Amino acid sequence: MQGETRYIFVTGGVASSLGKGIISSSIGKLLQARGYNITIQKFDPYINIDPGTLNPYEHGECYVTIDGHEADLDLGHYERFTGIQTTKANNITTGRIYKSVIDKERHGDYLGKTIQVIPHITDEIKRCVKLLGTKKNFDFVITEIGGTVGDIESLPYLESIRQLKWEMGKNALCVHLTYVPYLAAAKELKTKPTQHSVKQLQAAGIQPDILVLRTEHDLNTSIRKKVAQFCNVEEKAVVQSLDQPTIYEVPLRMQEQELDATILKKMGLPVGPTPNLGPWREFLDRRHKAKEVVKIGLVGKYDLQDAYKSILESISQAATYNDHKANVEFINSEYLTDENVEEKLGGKDGVIICPGFGQRGIEGKFVAAKFGRTHDVPTFGICLGMQCMAIEFARDVLGLQDANSREMDQKTQHNVIDIMEEQKSITNMGGTMRLGAYDCRLKKGSKVHEIYGKDHIQERHRHRYEFNNEYKEVYEKAGMKCVGINPDSDLVEIIEIPKLRWYIGTQFHPEYSSTVLNPHPLFLSFIKAAITKKK
């Protein structure tokens, strides 16, 4: 739309987990609704190259982009809110910045210079910030800086923002997100933490242009005026972000306070009429009107909602489009047994067997798969969940008692799940994975073909082990069909039992491509089947 790319930096203060990702996504959504071409990127100050090897308890789920980059879960929010497709360039870590600089130094690119944080690290950060803008001609690049202002590890990022604001003038803007706590004993809201946070930002040479104040209580005009005065920000540029019943309300709350209009004015752009966000409002309207509940059991081993963020959001979206509310109960697979499975899953309308890695909690997933299969409860296995369905079927139906995955048991005689031959020689943990979007050909006449309504699909993967094709024929004869195949490698991507109401396992992760305005067909169909079962 515009000739020049404009850059918006979103920083956070006072505490982490205030929702910088949701604010960044909301700004992106509002600017997109005005016809601008936007993208959003996340800079993480940790030293890991990417979150691929991180335990989900550290940073929640590992999100996968179409080009196979293992990324921070905030990229999931960016895609769900805006429908954009992110890539490796949308998520940078300190580890990647330093690795790039060190590689150049070893290569001799710096011609014998002393390599320092300033200018070499900051120049690399600035290069990464501007990369998407220069390559793809976006109108806006929104950059979220992870962590909290004041952290030692985020200092190089702040210095880079300072330089970019100085270099770009009106084409760069800083939105600072802080927290206004409520002291119950004094019955008062306190702005002092926000003032200190802004002072720290100013000490780094950055004057925030807009403040977004996270709060659990409404902030009156006098509080906002006080914050504006003490933080050197226009009154109109102090916006509150109250807790909402759902994160998808946030763009509307930001629009009501004219956050997008303020951004455009500050960047010297025409404001124009306010978009009405019709389809978005319709989604929220359906969500609010939905009264009936569908009960879903989520069987996994990480007792942390962020570990399965994309799955939870996909269920929630699919329930809304089926005019229901989803009541999702996490069931820890480590403690799920034949003895208590009836008690845990008996009242559920549908069961999802979660992805994961490693041995812990695996037997409970077999128990869940068997319960779903023998009680004809709609069951959806994702990645490792699909593999558990295959292993359980081999043990119980095919009579292969020791059937297993080579991941769990190296010595099993019946390796129904195994690592691909060409990957056996790779020892680097990140190098043995099938990552990113792969083609899949659907079998005509199958349930999944009916669900997708097409012959070819593309879905994102993140796994090391595969269904062993040597067993394909015996599975099919016994009633478990291989209905999705990768055309290039002939690997099995989807299994289903047609005789059952809804029993489908996917080797890929459909949750990564489900968005607010385009919910994933598999989740829509699964929830629909769960509602039918309930009735």
Short mmCIF file of C-alpha atoms in Angstrom, two decimals, residues 53-512:
data_model
loop_
_atom_site.label_atom_id
_atom_site.label_comp_id
_atom_site.label_asym_id
_atom_site.label_seq_id
_atom_site.Cartn_x
_atom_site.Cartn_y
_atom_site.Cartn_z
CA THR A 53 15.21 -28.57 22.09
CA LEU A 54 13.46 -26.73 24.96
CA ASN A 55 11.26 -28.57 27.44
CA PRO A 56 7.64 -27.33 27.02
CA TYR A 57 7.66 -26.44 30.74
CA GLU A 58 10.21 -23.72 29.89
CA HIS A 59 8.39 -21.81 27.15
CA GLY A 60 5.23 -23.77 26.32
CA GLU A 61 4.71 -25.49 22.98
CA CYS A 62 7.14 -25.37 20.12
CA TYR A 63 5.34 -23.94 17.10
CA VAL A 64 6.38 -24.98 13.57
CA THR A 65 6.31 -22.64 10.55
CA ILE A 66 5.60 -23.79 6.99
CA ASP A 67 9.30 -23.68 6.13
CA GLY A 68 10.10 -26.04 9.02
CA HIS A 69 11.41 -23.60 11.62
CA GLU A 70 10.81 -24.53 15.25
CA ALA A 71 9.54 -21.30 16.77
CA ASP A 72 8.12 -19.59 19.84
CA LEU A 73 4.40 -20.14 20.52
CA ASP A 74 3.71 -16.41 19.95
CA LEU A 75 4.07 -17.09 16.22
CA GLY A 76 0.98 -19.27 16.62
CA HIS A 77 -0.92 -16.24 17.93
CA TYR A 78 0.33 -14.11 15.01
CA GLU A 79 -0.95 -16.66 12.50
CA ARG A 80 -4.26 -17.37 14.29
CA PHE A 81 -5.12 -13.66 14.57
CA THR A 82 -4.00 -12.46 11.15
CA GLY A 83 -3.94 -15.53 8.87
CA ILE A 84 -0.39 -14.64 7.75
CA GLN A 85 2.17 -17.41 7.27
CA THR A 86 5.36 -16.91 9.25
CA THR A 87 8.80 -18.33 8.45
CA LYS A 88 12.24 -18.72 10.00
CA ALA A 89 12.79 -14.96 9.56
CA ASN A 90 9.89 -14.22 11.97
CA ASN A 91 11.59 -15.70 15.03
CA ILE A 92 15.14 -14.78 16.03
CA THR A 93 16.98 -15.71 19.23
CA THR A 94 20.14 -14.29 20.81
CA GLY A 95 21.72 -17.67 20.04
CA ARG A 96 21.08 -17.22 16.31
CA ILE A 97 22.35 -13.61 16.38
CA TYR A 98 25.62 -14.60 18.08
CA LYS A 99 26.05 -17.70 15.90
CA SER A 100 25.70 -15.61 12.76
CA VAL A 101 28.25 -13.05 13.99
CA ILE A 102 30.72 -15.73 15.16
CA ASP A 103 30.39 -17.61 11.85
CA LYS A 104 31.18 -14.38 9.96
CA GLU A 105 34.15 -13.73 12.26
CA ARG A 106 35.54 -17.25 11.65
CA HIS A 107 35.01 -16.72 7.95
CA GLY A 108 37.10 -13.54 8.06
CA ASP A 109 34.26 -11.18 7.08
CA TYR A 110 35.25 -8.57 9.67
CA LEU A 111 38.81 -8.20 8.35
CA GLY A 112 40.58 -8.57 11.68
CA LYS A 113 38.35 -6.16 13.64
CA THR A 114 37.58 -6.68 17.36
CA ILE A 115 34.04 -8.09 17.50
CA GLN A 116 31.87 -6.30 20.08
CA VAL A 117 28.25 -6.11 21.21
CA ILE A 118 28.15 -2.62 19.69
CA PRO A 119 28.31 -2.38 16.70
CA HIS A 120 28.50 -6.03 15.56
CA ILE A 121 25.74 -7.71 17.58
CA THR A 122 23.43 -4.68 17.34
CA ASP A 123 24.04 -4.44 13.58
CA GLU A 124 23.07 -8.09 13.17
CA ILE A 125 19.88 -7.49 15.23
CA LYS A 126 19.04 -4.47 13.05
CA ARG A 127 19.67 -6.51 9.90
CA CYS A 128 17.23 -9.18 11.13
CA VAL A 129 14.62 -6.53 12.05
CA LYS A 130 14.76 -4.99 8.56
CA LEU A 131 15.17 -8.26 6.61
CA LEU A 132 11.44 -8.97 6.18
CA GLY A 133 10.67 -5.36 5.27
CA THR A 134 13.33 -5.17 2.57
CA LYS A 135 12.71 -8.64 1.14
CA LYS A 136 8.91 -8.78 1.11
CA ASN A 137 7.89 -5.10 0.89
CA PHE A 138 5.57 -5.14 3.89
CA ASP A 139 3.83 -1.90 4.88
CA PHE A 140 4.38 -2.73 8.55
CA VAL A 141 6.79 -5.02 10.37
CA ILE A 142 5.77 -5.49 14.00
CA THR A 143 8.64 -6.69 16.18
CA GLU A 144 7.93 -8.14 19.61
CA ILE A 145 10.91 -8.16 21.98
CA GLY A 146 10.74 -11.07 24.44
CA GLY A 147 11.51 -10.69 28.13
CA THR A 148 11.18 -7.58 30.28
CA VAL A 149 12.88 -4.17 30.11
CA GLY A 150 15.66 -4.23 32.67
CA ASP A 151 16.79 -7.78 31.90
CA ILE A 152 20.51 -7.89 31.13
CA GLU A 153 19.93 -10.22 28.19
CA SER A 154 17.59 -7.83 26.34
CA LEU A 155 19.92 -4.79 26.47
CA PRO A 156 21.40 -5.32 22.96
CA TYR A 157 17.85 -5.42 21.55
CA LEU A 158 16.91 -2.15 23.24
CA GLU A 159 20.09 -0.49 21.94
CA SER A 160 19.19 -1.71 18.43
CA ILE A 161 15.67 -0.24 18.76
CA ARG A 162 17.16 3.06 19.95
CA GLN A 163 19.39 3.21 16.90
CA LEU A 164 16.59 2.25 14.51
CA LYS A 165 14.24 4.90 15.96
CA TRP A 166 17.01 7.48 15.53
CA GLU A 167 17.72 6.36 11.97
CA MET A 168 14.13 5.99 10.80
CA GLY A 169 12.38 8.89 12.52
CA LYS A 170 8.61 8.69 11.96
CA ASN A 171 8.90 5.26 10.36
CA ALA A 172 9.68 3.57 13.71
CA LEU A 173 7.49 3.53 16.80
CA CYS A 174 7.65 1.88 20.24
CA VAL A 175 4.62 0.41 22.04
CA HIS A 176 5.45 -0.42 25.66
CA LEU A 177 3.25 -2.87 27.57
CA THR A 178 3.28 -2.62 31.37
CA TYR A 179 1.24 -3.76 34.36
CA VAL A 180 -0.85 -1.67 36.76
CA PRO A 181 -1.33 -3.74 39.93
CA TYR A 182 -4.28 -3.42 42.29
CA LEU A 183 -3.46 -3.45 46.00
CA ALA A 184 -6.47 -5.10 47.63
CA ALA A 185 -5.57 -3.94 51.17
CA ALA A 186 -5.35 -0.30 50.11
CA LYS A 187 -8.07 -0.69 47.43
CA GLU A 188 -5.83 1.24 45.06
CA LEU A 189 -4.39 0.87 41.58
CA LYS A 190 -0.67 1.65 41.51
CA THR A 191 1.06 3.29 38.53
CA LYS A 192 4.54 3.47 40.09
CA PRO A 193 5.77 0.15 38.54
CA THR A 194 4.78 1.55 35.11
CA GLN A 195 6.62 4.82 35.78
CA HIS A 196 9.77 2.92 36.79
CA SER A 197 9.51 0.64 33.76
CA VAL A 198 9.28 3.63 31.40
CA LYS A 199 12.23 5.27 33.19
CA GLN A 200 14.28 2.13 32.50
CA LEU A 201 13.29 2.30 28.85
CA GLN A 202 14.22 6.00 28.76
CA ALA A 203 17.56 5.18 30.40
CA ALA A 204 18.21 2.92 27.39
CA GLY A 205 17.52 5.95 25.18
CA ILE A 206 14.00 4.97 24.09
CA GLN A 207 10.96 7.17 24.65
CA PRO A 208 7.87 4.96 24.22
CA ASP A 209 5.27 6.45 21.85
CA ILE A 210 2.34 4.42 23.15
CA LEU A 211 1.69 2.73 26.50
CA VAL A 212 -0.61 -0.27 26.88
CA LEU A 213 -1.49 -0.88 30.53
CA ARG A 214 -2.46 -4.41 31.52
CA THR A 215 -4.87 -4.38 34.42
CA GLU A 216 -7.59 -6.36 36.16
CA HIS A 217 -9.55 -3.20 37.08
CA ASP A 218 -10.80 -0.37 34.90
CA LEU A 219 -8.39 2.58 34.80
CA ASN A 220 -10.22 5.90 35.03
CA THR A 221 -9.25 9.04 33.09
CA SER A 222 -7.29 10.58 35.97
CA ILE A 223 -5.05 7.48 36.29
CA ARG A 224 -4.37 7.50 32.54
CA LYS A 225 -3.68 11.23 32.62
CA LYS A 226 -1.22 10.72 35.48
CA VAL A 227 0.60 7.95 33.56
CA ALA A 228 0.72 10.12 30.42
CA GLN A 229 2.15 13.06 32.37
CA PHE A 230 4.81 11.14 34.30
CA CYS A 231 5.82 8.96 31.36
CA ASN A 232 6.00 11.75 28.81
CA VAL A 233 3.36 10.21 26.54
CA GLU A 234 0.27 11.79 24.91
CA GLU A 235 -2.96 11.11 26.81
CA LYS A 236 -4.55 9.55 23.72
CA ALA A 237 -1.57 7.18 23.54
CA VAL A 238 -2.26 5.59 26.96
CA VAL A 239 -4.44 2.53 26.34
CA GLN A 240 -5.71 0.01 28.88
CA SER A 241 -5.86 -3.73 28.32
CA LEU A 242 -8.35 -5.20 30.78
CA ASP A 243 -8.65 -8.96 31.28
CA GLN A 244 -11.07 -10.35 28.67
CA PRO A 245 -13.20 -13.51 28.57
CA THR A 246 -11.16 -14.55 25.50
CA ILE A 247 -7.95 -13.25 23.89
CA TYR A 248 -9.90 -12.73 20.65
CA GLU A 249 -11.73 -9.77 22.24
CA VAL A 250 -8.45 -7.84 22.57
CA PRO A 251 -8.37 -6.39 19.00
CA LEU A 252 -11.86 -4.95 19.53
CA ARG A 253 -10.90 -3.39 22.89
CA MET A 254 -7.81 -1.86 21.25
CA GLN A 255 -9.89 -0.54 18.34
CA GLU A 256 -12.41 1.05 20.74
CA GLN A 257 -9.53 3.06 22.21
CA GLU A 258 -8.27 3.94 18.70
CA LEU A 259 -4.89 2.29 19.13
CA ASP A 260 -4.56 1.69 15.38
CA ALA A 261 -5.59 5.28 14.56
CA THR A 262 -3.03 6.62 17.07
CA ILE A 263 -0.30 4.51 15.44
CA LEU A 264 -1.19 5.80 11.96
CA LYS A 265 -1.28 9.44 13.11
CA LYS A 266 2.08 9.13 14.84
CA MET A 267 3.58 7.63 11.69
CA GLY A 268 2.17 10.36 9.48
CA LEU A 269 -0.34 8.17 7.65
CA PRO A 270 -3.99 8.96 6.81
CA VAL A 271 -6.41 7.39 9.30
CA GLY A 272 -9.52 6.91 7.17
CA PRO A 273 -12.73 5.13 8.26
CA THR A 274 -12.66 2.55 11.07
CA PRO A 275 -13.01 -1.03 9.72
CA ASN A 276 -15.94 -2.95 11.23
CA LEU A 277 -14.13 -6.34 11.46
CA GLY A 278 -17.34 -8.13 10.41
CA PRO A 279 -16.23 -11.80 10.26
CA TRP A 280 -14.23 -11.36 13.49
CA ARG A 281 -17.27 -9.96 15.32
CA GLU A 282 -19.44 -12.78 13.93
CA PHE A 283 -16.98 -15.33 15.35
CA LEU A 284 -17.11 -13.66 18.78
CA ASP A 285 -20.89 -13.36 18.58
CA ARG A 286 -21.22 -17.11 17.95
CA ARG A 287 -18.78 -17.75 20.76
CA HIS A 288 -20.83 -15.73 23.25
CA LYS A 289 -24.14 -17.22 22.13
CA ALA A 290 -22.93 -20.83 22.40
CA LYS A 291 -24.45 -22.28 25.56
CA GLU A 292 -24.23 -26.05 25.06
CA VAL A 293 -21.03 -27.73 26.17
CA VAL A 294 -18.98 -30.44 24.44
CA LYS A 295 -16.59 -32.31 26.77
CA ILE A 296 -13.16 -33.18 25.41
CA GLY A 297 -10.47 -35.19 27.18
CA LEU A 298 -6.92 -34.04 26.35
CA VAL A 299 -4.53 -36.92 27.05
CA GLY A 300 -0.91 -35.81 27.36
CA LYS A 301 2.02 -35.69 29.74
CA TYR A 302 2.70 -31.96 30.15
CA ASP A 303 0.46 -30.53 32.84
CA LEU A 304 0.74 -26.98 31.49
CA GLN A 305 -1.85 -25.39 29.20
CA ASP A 306 0.78 -23.57 27.10
CA ALA A 307 2.36 -26.94 26.18
CA TYR A 308 -0.71 -27.67 24.00
CA LYS A 309 -1.60 -24.05 23.14
CA SER A 310 -2.38 -24.53 19.43
CA ILE A 311 -4.46 -27.67 20.10
CA LEU A 312 -6.53 -25.88 22.77
CA GLU A 313 -7.12 -22.90 20.47
CA SER A 314 -8.06 -25.20 17.56
CA ILE A 315 -10.60 -27.06 19.75
CA SER A 316 -12.02 -23.76 20.99
CA GLN A 317 -12.37 -22.34 17.44
CA ALA A 318 -13.96 -25.54 16.12
CA ALA A 319 -16.44 -25.63 19.03
CA THR A 320 -17.45 -22.01 18.30
CA TYR A 321 -18.14 -22.83 14.64
CA ASN A 322 -20.22 -25.80 15.86
CA ASP A 323 -22.11 -23.39 18.20
CA HIS A 324 -20.81 -25.09 21.34
CA LYS A 325 -18.46 -24.25 24.17
CA ALA A 326 -15.57 -26.67 24.61
CA ASN A 327 -14.93 -27.94 28.10
CA VAL A 328 -11.41 -29.39 27.82
CA GLU A 329 -10.10 -31.50 30.68
CA PHE A 330 -6.40 -32.34 30.77
CA ILE A 331 -5.77 -36.00 31.65
CA ASN A 332 -2.18 -36.82 32.58
CA SER A 333 -1.24 -39.92 30.60
CA GLU A 334 1.36 -40.89 33.23
CA TYR A 335 -1.46 -41.75 35.62
CA LEU A 336 -4.00 -43.16 33.14
CA THR A 337 -4.49 -46.93 33.52
CA ASP A 338 -6.94 -49.68 32.52
CA GLU A 339 -8.34 -49.44 36.06
CA ASN A 340 -9.18 -45.71 36.04
CA VAL A 341 -9.78 -45.03 32.32
CA GLU A 342 -13.58 -45.42 32.61
CA GLU A 343 -13.65 -42.86 35.41
CA LYS A 344 -11.37 -40.41 33.52
CA LEU A 345 -12.72 -40.73 29.96
CA GLY A 346 -16.18 -42.25 30.47
CA GLY A 347 -18.04 -38.94 30.49
CA LYS A 348 -16.15 -37.39 27.57
CA ASP A 349 -17.71 -36.72 24.16
CA GLY A 350 -14.32 -36.89 22.42
CA VAL A 351 -10.67 -37.68 23.17
CA ILE A 352 -7.51 -36.11 21.79
CA ILE A 353 -4.24 -38.02 22.20
CA CYS A 354 -1.51 -35.40 22.27
CA PRO A 355 1.85 -35.19 20.53
CA GLY A 356 5.11 -35.46 22.48
CA PHE A 357 8.51 -37.12 22.62
CA GLY A 358 9.96 -39.88 24.78
CA GLN A 359 8.84 -42.78 26.92
CA ARG A 360 7.19 -40.98 29.86
CA GLY A 361 3.40 -41.26 29.88
CA ILE A 362 3.29 -43.42 26.76
CA GLU A 363 1.39 -46.38 28.28
CA GLY A 364 -1.46 -44.06 29.31
CA LYS A 365 -1.79 -42.95 25.70
CA PHE A 366 -2.20 -46.62 24.64
CA VAL A 367 -4.93 -46.96 27.28
CA ALA A 368 -6.72 -43.86 25.90
CA ALA A 369 -6.42 -45.14 22.30
CA LYS A 370 -7.89 -48.51 23.30
CA PHE A 371 -10.75 -46.90 25.22
CA GLY A 372 -11.63 -44.66 22.26
CA ARG A 373 -11.48 -47.58 19.84
CA THR A 374 -13.43 -50.13 21.92
CA HIS A 375 -16.07 -47.65 23.15
CA ASP A 376 -16.46 -45.87 19.80
CA VAL A 377 -15.69 -42.44 21.28
CA PRO A 378 -14.51 -39.88 18.68
CA THR A 379 -10.72 -40.04 19.01
CA PHE A 380 -8.11 -37.81 17.40
CA GLY A 381 -4.42 -38.79 17.62
CA ILE A 382 -1.87 -36.16 16.68
CA CYS A 383 1.74 -37.08 15.79
CA LEU A 384 2.85 -39.33 18.69
CA GLY A 385 -0.89 -39.72 19.40
CA MET A 386 -1.35 -41.25 15.95
CA GLN A 387 1.63 -43.54 16.55
CA CYS A 388 0.08 -44.67 19.87
CA MET A 389 -3.13 -45.54 18.03
CA ALA A 390 -1.12 -47.66 15.58
CA ILE A 391 0.88 -49.41 18.35
CA GLU A 392 -2.23 -50.13 20.45
CA PHE A 393 -4.01 -51.57 17.39
CA ALA A 394 -1.00 -53.79 16.63
CA ARG A 395 -0.94 -55.14 20.18
CA ASP A 396 -4.65 -55.66 20.70
CA VAL A 397 -6.03 -56.43 17.21
CA LEU A 398 -3.04 -57.79 15.27
CA GLY A 399 -1.84 -59.79 18.29
CA LEU A 400 1.72 -58.40 18.17
CA GLN A 401 2.22 -58.21 21.94
CA ASP A 402 5.59 -56.43 21.87
CA ALA A 403 4.66 -53.99 19.07
CA ASN A 404 6.27 -50.63 19.74
CA SER A 405 8.13 -47.66 18.32
CA ARG A 406 11.91 -47.85 18.01
CA GLU A 407 11.87 -44.57 19.96
CA MET A 408 10.51 -46.40 23.03
CA ASP A 409 12.02 -49.86 22.59
CA GLN A 410 15.14 -50.39 20.45
CA LYS A 411 14.83 -54.18 20.68
CA THR A 412 11.17 -54.66 19.74
CA GLN A 413 10.56 -57.43 17.19
CA HIS A 414 7.56 -55.53 15.80
CA ASN A 415 8.74 -52.00 15.09
CA VAL A 416 5.44 -50.72 13.67
CA ILE A 417 6.86 -47.20 14.17
CA ASP A 418 10.49 -46.68 13.16
CA ILE A 419 13.01 -44.06 12.08
CA MET A 420 13.54 -43.60 8.35
CA GLU A 421 16.58 -45.40 6.95
CA GLU A 422 18.26 -42.21 5.66
CA GLN A 423 18.04 -40.56 9.10
CA LYS A 424 19.66 -43.34 11.13
CA SER A 425 23.16 -41.96 10.62
CA ILE A 426 22.29 -38.42 11.83
CA THR A 427 23.13 -37.84 15.49
CA ASN A 428 22.50 -34.09 15.83
CA MET A 429 19.12 -33.89 17.59
CA GLY A 430 17.74 -31.09 15.42
CA GLY A 431 18.87 -32.77 12.19
CA THR A 432 16.79 -35.95 12.31
CA MET A 433 13.36 -34.33 12.22
CA ARG A 434 10.80 -34.08 9.46
CA LEU A 435 9.88 -30.41 9.88
CA GLY A 436 7.54 -28.02 8.08
CA ALA A 437 4.88 -28.42 5.40
CA TYR A 438 4.72 -31.67 3.40
CA ASP A 439 2.31 -32.86 0.72
CA CYS A 440 -0.24 -35.54 1.46
CA ARG A 441 -2.48 -37.42 -0.98
CA LEU A 442 -5.87 -38.46 0.44
CA LYS A 443 -7.57 -41.73 -0.44
CA LYS A 444 -10.88 -41.23 -2.23
CA GLY A 445 -13.85 -42.61 -0.32
CA SER A 446 -12.12 -42.20 3.05
CA LYS A 447 -13.50 -40.12 5.92
CA VAL A 448 -10.58 -37.67 5.70
CA HIS A 449 -11.17 -37.17 1.97
CA GLU A 450 -14.78 -36.28 2.78
CA ILE A 451 -13.64 -33.93 5.61
CA TYR A 452 -11.11 -32.01 3.49
CA GLY A 453 -13.15 -32.20 0.28
CA LYS A 454 -10.00 -32.47 -1.85
CA ASP A 455 -7.38 -34.98 -3.05
CA HIS A 456 -4.18 -33.17 -2.05
CA ILE A 457 -3.37 -31.29 1.16
CA GLN A 458 -0.28 -29.76 2.78
CA GLU A 459 0.27 -30.03 6.52
CA ARG A 460 3.10 -29.25 8.95
CA HIS A 461 5.24 -31.92 10.59
CA ARG A 462 7.52 -32.16 13.60
CA HIS A 463 8.67 -35.70 14.28
CA ARG A 464 11.49 -38.17 13.89
CA TYR A 465 9.70 -41.53 13.64
CA GLU A 466 7.34 -42.85 10.97
CA PHE A 467 4.74 -45.57 10.40
CA ASN A 468 6.57 -48.68 9.16
CA ASN A 469 5.19 -49.50 5.69
CA GLU A 470 6.12 -53.19 6.05
CA TYR A 471 3.04 -53.54 8.28
CA LYS A 472 0.68 -51.52 6.07
CA GLU A 473 -1.05 -54.52 4.50
CA VAL A 474 -1.83 -56.32 7.78
CA TYR A 475 -3.24 -53.12 9.29
CA GLU A 476 -5.51 -52.52 6.30
CA LYS A 477 -6.77 -56.14 6.34
CA ALA A 478 -7.63 -55.82 10.04
CA GLY A 479 -9.63 -52.60 9.51
CA MET A 480 -7.21 -49.74 10.17
CA LYS A 481 -6.77 -47.93 6.86
CA CYS A 482 -3.81 -45.82 5.71
CA VAL A 483 -5.73 -43.00 4.02
CA GLY A 484 -3.18 -40.20 3.72
CA ILE A 485 0.16 -40.83 1.97
CA ASN A 486 3.10 -38.55 1.21
CA PRO A 487 3.46 -38.78 -2.62
CA ASP A 488 7.25 -38.30 -2.59
CA SER A 489 8.31 -40.74 0.16
CA ASP A 490 5.23 -43.03 0.27
CA LEU A 491 5.12 -42.47 4.05
CA VAL A 492 1.82 -42.88 5.89
CA GLU A 493 0.44 -39.52 7.11
CA ILE A 494 -3.10 -40.46 8.21
CA ILE A 495 -4.74 -43.58 9.61
CA GLU A 496 -8.43 -44.15 10.29
CA ILE A 497 -10.85 -46.91 11.23
CA PRO A 498 -13.82 -46.38 8.87
CA LYS A 499 -16.13 -48.67 10.89
CA LEU A 500 -15.94 -46.37 13.91
CA ARG A 501 -17.74 -43.07 14.39
CA TRP A 502 -14.53 -40.94 14.24
CA TYR A 503 -11.16 -42.59 14.88
CA ILE A 504 -8.41 -40.71 13.03
CA GLY A 505 -4.68 -40.29 13.62
CA THR A 506 -2.48 -37.80 11.78
CA GLN A 507 1.32 -37.89 11.64
CA PHE A 508 1.22 -34.12 11.06
CA HIS A 509 0.08 -31.26 13.33
CA PRO A 510 -3.20 -29.80 11.98
CA GLU A 511 -3.38 -27.43 14.97
CA TYR A 512 -0.57 -25.28 13.52
#
